[in-house]
Amino acid sequence: MGQNVDPSGQLDMQQLLAAAQQMQSQLMTAQQELAETEVEGSAGGGLVTVVVNGQGELVDVTISAAAIDPADLEESAQTIADLVLAAVRDAYDAASDLQQEKMGPFAAGIGGAGEAGLPGFPGLPGAGGPPDEPAGPAGP
């Protein structure tokens, strides 16, 4: 942590700004990767599949003809509605896992910085030590 403080005890603002710019660039890259990644959810053994992107936007819904019983359209409609809901929840779970994978390090870094009081200290990706490294004593 000493590399971020000059001999007078002041933060090196250039290093702090460089760390913030690096974090912003990494965050933008992660957000772009999320927007471009698609995950699938399914229900009913594949009778209904849905696709959402990494940002949680519904992209596609596919319903198999086998999900429709022409002899009982009302029951089929309810079954399909339930299957679509289950498939969407499955896809959202997968998207949530993907978001955690891509964005989790940023949330951990911000939490770690909260202990230190400023970004650019250990816990931020590429701006110090590992995320689980203690920030040091918080006392005076």
PDB file of C-alpha atoms in Angstrom:
ATOM      1  CA  MET A   1       0.000   0.000   0.000  1.00  0.00           C
ATOM      2  CA  GLY A   2       3.024   2.295   0.511  1.00  0.00           C
ATOM      3  CA  GLN A   3       3.368   2.824  -3.249  1.00  0.00           C
ATOM      4  CA  ASN A   4       0.137   4.891  -3.196  1.00  0.00           C
ATOM      5  CA  VAL A   5       1.367   7.330  -0.518  1.00  0.00           C
ATOM      6  CA  ASP A   6       4.116   9.873  -1.015  1.00  0.00           C
ATOM      7  CA  PRO A   7       6.546  10.739   1.815  1.00  0.00           C
ATOM      8  CA  SER A   8       4.288  13.566   3.031  1.00  0.00           C
ATOM      9  CA  GLY A   9       1.504  11.041   3.629  1.00  0.00           C
ATOM     10  CA  GLN A  10      -0.606  12.169   0.664  1.00  0.00           C
ATOM     11  CA  LEU A  11      -2.058   9.790  -1.877  1.00  0.00           C
ATOM     12  CA  ASP A  12      -0.322   9.717  -5.234  1.00  0.00           C
ATOM     13  CA  MET A  13      -3.201  11.068  -7.324  1.00  0.00           C
ATOM     14  CA  GLN A  14      -1.650   9.932 -10.615  1.00  0.00           C
ATOM     15  CA  GLN A  15      -1.508   6.341  -9.403  1.00  0.00           C
ATOM     16  CA  LEU A  16      -5.025   6.629  -8.013  1.00  0.00           C
ATOM     17  CA  LEU A  17      -6.372   7.986 -11.316  1.00  0.00           C
ATOM     18  CA  ALA A  18      -4.496   5.346 -13.316  1.00  0.00           C
ATOM     19  CA  ALA A  19      -5.989   2.607 -11.122  1.00  0.00           C
ATOM     20  CA  ALA A  20      -9.475   4.114 -11.550  1.00  0.00           C
ATOM     21  CA  GLN A  21      -9.043   4.292 -15.344  1.00  0.00           C
ATOM     22  CA  GLN A  22      -7.808   0.699 -15.446  1.00  0.00           C
ATOM     23  CA  MET A  23     -10.793  -0.438 -13.382  1.00  0.00           C
ATOM     24  CA  GLN A  24     -13.202   1.496 -15.615  1.00  0.00           C
ATOM     25  CA  SER A  25     -11.687  -0.113 -18.712  1.00  0.00           C
ATOM     26  CA  GLN A  26     -11.964  -3.599 -17.180  1.00  0.00           C
ATOM     27  CA  LEU A  27     -15.562  -2.891 -16.140  1.00  0.00           C
ATOM     28  CA  MET A  28     -16.504  -1.754 -19.656  1.00  0.00           C
ATOM     29  CA  THR A  29     -14.901  -4.885 -21.127  1.00  0.00           C
ATOM     30  CA  ALA A  30     -16.821  -7.112 -18.698  1.00  0.00           C
ATOM     31  CA  GLN A  31     -20.099  -5.324 -19.506  1.00  0.00           C
ATOM     32  CA  GLN A  32     -19.485  -5.774 -23.247  1.00  0.00           C
ATOM     33  CA  GLU A  33     -18.737  -9.473 -22.743  1.00  0.00           C
ATOM     34  CA  LEU A  34     -22.003  -9.833 -20.806  1.00  0.00           C
ATOM     35  CA  ALA A  35     -23.978  -8.111 -23.575  1.00  0.00           C
ATOM     36  CA  GLU A  36     -22.489 -10.464 -26.180  1.00  0.00           C
ATOM     37  CA  THR A  37     -22.863 -13.716 -24.208  1.00  0.00           C
ATOM     38  CA  GLU A  38     -26.060 -15.735 -24.372  1.00  0.00           C
ATOM     39  CA  VAL A  39     -27.194 -18.442 -21.959  1.00  0.00           C
ATOM     40  CA  GLU A  40     -30.020 -20.932 -22.317  1.00  0.00           C
ATOM     41  CA  GLY A  41     -32.666 -22.150 -19.918  1.00  0.00           C
ATOM     42  CA  SER A  42     -35.060 -25.004 -20.440  1.00  0.00           C
ATOM     43  CA  ALA A  43     -37.999 -26.781 -18.854  1.00  0.00           C
ATOM     44  CA  GLY A  44     -40.098 -29.864 -19.466  1.00  0.00           C
ATOM     45  CA  GLY A  45     -37.162 -31.887 -20.704  1.00  0.00           C
ATOM     46  CA  GLY A  46     -36.524 -29.356 -23.475  1.00  0.00           C
ATOM     47  CA  LEU A  47     -40.156 -28.741 -24.459  1.00  0.00           C
ATOM     48  CA  VAL A  48     -39.478 -25.048 -23.848  1.00  0.00           C
ATOM     49  CA  THR A  49     -36.115 -23.352 -24.217  1.00  0.00           C
ATOM     50  CA  VAL A  50     -35.311 -19.692 -23.792  1.00  0.00           C
ATOM     51  CA  VAL A  51     -32.195 -17.667 -24.427  1.00  0.00           C
ATOM     52  CA  VAL A  52     -31.169 -14.595 -22.451  1.00  0.00           C
ATOM     53  CA  ASN A  53     -28.064 -12.504 -22.823  1.00  0.00           C
ATOM     54  CA  GLY A  54     -25.637 -11.934 -19.987  1.00  0.00           C
ATOM     55  CA  GLN A  55     -27.434  -8.730 -19.057  1.00  0.00           C
ATOM     56  CA  GLY A  56     -30.657 -10.650 -18.452  1.00  0.00           C
ATOM     57  CA  GLU A  57     -32.509  -9.580 -21.598  1.00  0.00           C
ATOM     58  CA  LEU A  58     -34.794 -12.263 -23.063  1.00  0.00           C
ATOM     59  CA  VAL A  59     -33.562 -12.968 -26.602  1.00  0.00           C
ATOM     60  CA  ASP A  60     -35.479 -16.046 -27.808  1.00  0.00           C
ATOM     61  CA  VAL A  61     -38.239 -18.477 -26.791  1.00  0.00           C
ATOM     62  CA  THR A  62     -38.746 -21.869 -28.458  1.00  0.00           C
ATOM     63  CA  ILE A  63     -41.759 -24.064 -27.736  1.00  0.00           C
ATOM     64  CA  SER A  64     -41.790 -27.615 -29.066  1.00  0.00           C
ATOM     65  CA  ALA A  65     -44.942 -28.738 -30.874  1.00  0.00           C
ATOM     66  CA  ALA A  66     -44.904 -31.730 -28.519  1.00  0.00           C
ATOM     67  CA  ALA A  67     -45.892 -29.352 -25.704  1.00  0.00           C
ATOM     68  CA  ILE A  68     -49.280 -28.793 -27.371  1.00  0.00           C
ATOM     69  CA  ASP A  69     -52.080 -31.296 -26.865  1.00  0.00           C
ATOM     70  CA  PRO A  70     -54.735 -30.526 -29.521  1.00  0.00           C
ATOM     71  CA  ALA A  71     -57.301 -32.475 -27.501  1.00  0.00           C
ATOM     72  CA  ASP A  72     -56.956 -30.109 -24.543  1.00  0.00           C
ATOM     73  CA  LEU A  73     -55.862 -26.660 -25.673  1.00  0.00           C
ATOM     74  CA  GLU A  74     -56.739 -24.971 -22.379  1.00  0.00           C
ATOM     75  CA  GLU A  75     -54.563 -27.366 -20.371  1.00  0.00           C
ATOM     76  CA  SER A  76     -51.809 -27.090 -23.002  1.00  0.00           C
ATOM     77  CA  ALA A  77     -51.842 -23.301 -22.725  1.00  0.00           C
ATOM     78  CA  GLN A  78     -51.461 -23.468 -18.934  1.00  0.00           C
ATOM     79  CA  THR A  79     -48.726 -26.086 -19.197  1.00  0.00           C
ATOM     80  CA  ILE A  80     -46.843 -24.028 -21.764  1.00  0.00           C
ATOM     81  CA  ALA A  81     -47.154 -20.908 -19.609  1.00  0.00           C
ATOM     82  CA  ASP A  82     -45.717 -22.823 -16.635  1.00  0.00           C
ATOM     83  CA  LEU A  83     -42.902 -24.266 -18.762  1.00  0.00           C
ATOM     84  CA  VAL A  84     -42.009 -20.849 -20.184  1.00  0.00           C
ATOM     85  CA  LEU A  85     -41.877 -19.389 -16.685  1.00  0.00           C
ATOM     86  CA  ALA A  86     -39.670 -22.251 -15.461  1.00  0.00           C
ATOM     87  CA  ALA A  87     -37.362 -21.976 -18.496  1.00  0.00           C
ATOM     88  CA  VAL A  88     -37.012 -18.209 -18.049  1.00  0.00           C
ATOM     89  CA  ARG A  89     -36.141 -18.667 -14.385  1.00  0.00           C
ATOM     90  CA  ASP A  90     -33.570 -21.298 -15.362  1.00  0.00           C
ATOM     91  CA  ALA A  91     -32.011 -18.935 -17.909  1.00  0.00           C
ATOM     92  CA  TYR A  92     -32.012 -16.028 -15.440  1.00  0.00           C
ATOM     93  CA  ASP A  93     -30.213 -18.226 -12.912  1.00  0.00           C
ATOM     94  CA  ALA A  94     -27.563 -18.979 -15.542  1.00  0.00           C
ATOM     95  CA  ALA A  95     -27.326 -15.272 -16.448  1.00  0.00           C
ATOM     96  CA  SER A  96     -26.971 -14.384 -12.774  1.00  0.00           C
ATOM     97  CA  ASP A  97     -24.120 -16.871 -12.422  1.00  0.00           C
ATOM     98  CA  LEU A  98     -22.474 -15.346 -15.487  1.00  0.00           C
ATOM     99  CA  GLN A  99     -22.910 -11.819 -14.112  1.00  0.00           C
ATOM    100  CA  GLN A 100     -21.356 -12.880 -10.817  1.00  0.00           C
ATOM    101  CA  GLU A 101     -18.436 -14.433 -12.668  1.00  0.00           C
ATOM    102  CA  LYS A 102     -17.816 -11.308 -14.776  1.00  0.00           C
ATOM    103  CA  MET A 103     -18.792  -8.557 -12.333  1.00  0.00           C
ATOM    104  CA  GLY A 104     -18.072 -10.189  -8.965  1.00  0.00           C
ATOM    105  CA  PRO A 105     -14.441  -9.072  -8.866  1.00  0.00           C
ATOM    106  CA  PHE A 106     -15.574  -5.464  -9.243  1.00  0.00           C
ATOM    107  CA  ALA A 107     -18.069  -5.748  -6.383  1.00  0.00           C
ATOM    108  CA  ALA A 108     -15.417  -7.428  -4.228  1.00  0.00           C
ATOM    109  CA  GLY A 109     -12.965  -4.682  -5.141  1.00  0.00           C
ATOM    110  CA  ILE A 110     -15.401  -1.956  -4.187  1.00  0.00           C
ATOM    111  CA  GLY A 111     -16.145  -3.716  -0.898  1.00  0.00           C
ATOM    112  CA  GLY A 112     -12.437  -4.066  -0.210  1.00  0.00           C
ATOM    113  CA  ALA A 113     -11.909  -0.406  -1.052  1.00  0.00           C
ATOM    114  CA  GLY A 114     -14.632   0.569   1.391  1.00  0.00           C
ATOM    115  CA  GLU A 115     -12.456  -0.745   4.187  1.00  0.00           C
ATOM    116  CA  ALA A 116      -9.497   1.242   2.911  1.00  0.00           C
ATOM    117  CA  GLY A 117     -11.717   4.210   2.099  1.00  0.00           C
ATOM    118  CA  LEU A 118     -10.480   4.729  -1.471  1.00  0.00           C
ATOM    119  CA  PRO A 119     -10.322   2.808  -4.733  1.00  0.00           C
ATOM    120  CA  GLY A 120      -6.952   1.699  -6.033  1.00  0.00           C
ATOM    121  CA  PHE A 121      -5.949  -0.299  -2.984  1.00  0.00           C
ATOM    122  CA  PRO A 122      -5.642  -4.058  -2.514  1.00  0.00           C
ATOM    123  CA  GLY A 123      -8.826  -5.815  -3.485  1.00  0.00           C
ATOM    124  CA  LEU A 124      -9.365  -3.968  -6.752  1.00  0.00           C
ATOM    125  CA  PRO A 125      -8.578  -6.007  -9.868  1.00  0.00           C
ATOM    126  CA  GLY A 126      -5.146  -5.119 -11.191  1.00  0.00           C
ATOM    127  CA  ALA A 127      -4.637  -2.377  -8.616  1.00  0.00           C
ATOM    128  CA  GLY A 128      -2.942  -4.067  -5.711  1.00  0.00           C
ATOM    129  CA  GLY A 129      -2.933  -7.339  -3.864  1.00  0.00           C
ATOM    130  CA  PRO A 130      -5.402 -10.194  -4.008  1.00  0.00           C
ATOM    131  CA  PRO A 131      -9.035  -9.459  -3.091  1.00  0.00           C
ATOM    132  CA  ASP A 132      -8.825 -11.358   0.182  1.00  0.00           C
ATOM    133  CA  GLU A 133      -5.730  -9.502   1.344  1.00  0.00           C
ATOM    134  CA  PRO A 134      -6.517  -7.393   4.435  1.00  0.00           C
ATOM    135  CA  ALA A 135      -6.534  -3.658   3.857  1.00  0.00           C
ATOM    136  CA  GLY A 136      -4.514  -3.096   6.993  1.00  0.00           C
ATOM    137  CA  PRO A 137      -5.353  -1.482  10.313  1.00  0.00           C
ATOM    138  CA  ALA A 138      -8.121   1.098  10.138  1.00  0.00           C
ATOM    139  CA  GLY A 139      -6.957   2.956  13.240  1.00  0.00           C
ATOM    140  CA  PRO A 140      -5.335   6.414  13.342  1.00  0.00           C
TER     141      PRO A 140
END
